[in-house]
Coordinates of C-alpha atoms in Angstrom, one line a residue:
X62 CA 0.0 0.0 0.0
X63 CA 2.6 2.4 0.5
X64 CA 4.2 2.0 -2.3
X65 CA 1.2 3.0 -4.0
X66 CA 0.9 6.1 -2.0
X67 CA 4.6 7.4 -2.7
X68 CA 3.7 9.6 -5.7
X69 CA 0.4 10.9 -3.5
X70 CA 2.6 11.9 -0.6
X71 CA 4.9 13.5 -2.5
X72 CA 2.7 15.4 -4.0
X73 CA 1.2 16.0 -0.7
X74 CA 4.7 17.0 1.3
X75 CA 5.3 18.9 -1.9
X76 CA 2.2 21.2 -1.2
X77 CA 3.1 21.6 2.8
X78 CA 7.0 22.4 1.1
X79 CA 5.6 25.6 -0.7
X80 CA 3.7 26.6 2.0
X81 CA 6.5 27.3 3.7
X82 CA 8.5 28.2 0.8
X83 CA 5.5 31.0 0.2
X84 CA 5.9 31.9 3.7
X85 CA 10.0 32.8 2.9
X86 CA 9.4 35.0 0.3
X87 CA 6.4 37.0 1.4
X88 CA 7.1 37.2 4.5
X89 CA 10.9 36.8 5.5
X90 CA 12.5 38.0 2.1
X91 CA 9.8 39.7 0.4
X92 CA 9.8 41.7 -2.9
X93 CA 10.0 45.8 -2.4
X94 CA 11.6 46.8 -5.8
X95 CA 11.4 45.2 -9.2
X96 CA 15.4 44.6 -8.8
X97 CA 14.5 42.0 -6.2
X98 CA 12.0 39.8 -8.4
X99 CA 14.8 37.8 -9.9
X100 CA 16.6 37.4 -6.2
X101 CA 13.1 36.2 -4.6
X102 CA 12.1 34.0 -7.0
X103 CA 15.6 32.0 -7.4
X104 CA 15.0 31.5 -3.6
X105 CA 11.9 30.3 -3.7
X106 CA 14.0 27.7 -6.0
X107 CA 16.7 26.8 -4.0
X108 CA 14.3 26.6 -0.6
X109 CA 11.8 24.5 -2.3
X110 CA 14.9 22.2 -3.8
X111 CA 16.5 22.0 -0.1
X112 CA 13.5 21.5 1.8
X113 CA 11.9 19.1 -0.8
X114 CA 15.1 16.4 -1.2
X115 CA 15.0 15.2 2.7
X116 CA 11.3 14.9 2.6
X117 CA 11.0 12.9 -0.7
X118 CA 14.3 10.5 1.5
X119 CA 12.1 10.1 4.1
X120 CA 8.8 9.1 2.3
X121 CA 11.3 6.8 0.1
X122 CA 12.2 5.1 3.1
X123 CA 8.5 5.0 5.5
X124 CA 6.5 3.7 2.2
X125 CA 8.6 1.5 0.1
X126 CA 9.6 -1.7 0.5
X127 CA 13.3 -3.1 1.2
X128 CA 12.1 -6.7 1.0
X129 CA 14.4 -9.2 -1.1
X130 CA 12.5 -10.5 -4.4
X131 CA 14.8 -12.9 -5.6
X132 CA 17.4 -12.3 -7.5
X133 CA 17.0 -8.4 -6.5
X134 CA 18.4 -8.4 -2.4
X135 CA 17.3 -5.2 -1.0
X136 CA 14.8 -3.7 -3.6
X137 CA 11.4 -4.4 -5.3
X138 CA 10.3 -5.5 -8.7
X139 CA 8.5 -2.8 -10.7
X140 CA 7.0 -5.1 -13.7
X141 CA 10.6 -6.8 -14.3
X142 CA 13.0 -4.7 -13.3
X143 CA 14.4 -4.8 -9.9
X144 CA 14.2 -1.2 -8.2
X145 CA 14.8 0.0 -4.8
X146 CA 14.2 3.0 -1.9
X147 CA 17.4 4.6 -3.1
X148 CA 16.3 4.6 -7.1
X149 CA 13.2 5.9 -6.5
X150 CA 14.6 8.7 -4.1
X151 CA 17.2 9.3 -6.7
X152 CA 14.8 9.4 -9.8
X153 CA 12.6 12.3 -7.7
X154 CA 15.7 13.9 -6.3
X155 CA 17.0 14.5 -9.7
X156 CA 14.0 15.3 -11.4
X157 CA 14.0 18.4 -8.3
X158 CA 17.2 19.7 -8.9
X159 CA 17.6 19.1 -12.7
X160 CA 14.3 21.6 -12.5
X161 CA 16.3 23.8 -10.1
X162 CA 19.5 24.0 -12.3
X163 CA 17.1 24.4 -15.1
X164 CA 15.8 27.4 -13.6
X165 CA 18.9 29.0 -12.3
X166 CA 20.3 28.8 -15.8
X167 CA 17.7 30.2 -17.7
X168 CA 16.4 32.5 -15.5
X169 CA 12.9 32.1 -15.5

């Protein structure tokens, strides 16, 4: 069952993660000149990205499975192919920050 829930949850934690990040840039760094648009919103990047990569860790670890399935020791089979708590972490974790570097090098 929790592996099923793993995309929900992060989805979920990812909502609660820009609450807070929302919280940073209205209320602790907020905008008060156009000059600081760029500076807030490359904040709200990095604080999402820092705040979201220990969460998405923990959820790996609390709702996926370390069980041995055969020939896999310490992972799960999705279909028929062998994963594991540390792919799946890894697959979100680099989908966050490829999005981060994505958006620190374009600028957007």
């Amino acid at each position: 069952w929790g592996a099923l829930m793993f995309p929900l949850t992060v989805s979920g934690v990812g909502i609660v993660v820009c609450l807070i990040t929302n919280f940073v840039a209205t209320d602790l760094s907020p905008v008060r000149k156009e000059a600081d648009i760029e500076r807030v919103l490359k904040t709200q990047l990095l604080v999402s990205s820092l705040l979201m990569t220990p969460c998405v860790y923990g959820l790996a670890v609390a709702l996926l499975p370390s069980a041995t399935c055969g020939g896999c020791t310490g992972g799960f089979y999705i279909g028929s192919i062998c994963s594991s708590r540390i792919n799946a972490f890894l697959c979100v974790a680099f989908g966050l920050w490829g999005g981060c570097l994505i958006g620190f090098v374009t600028e957007y």
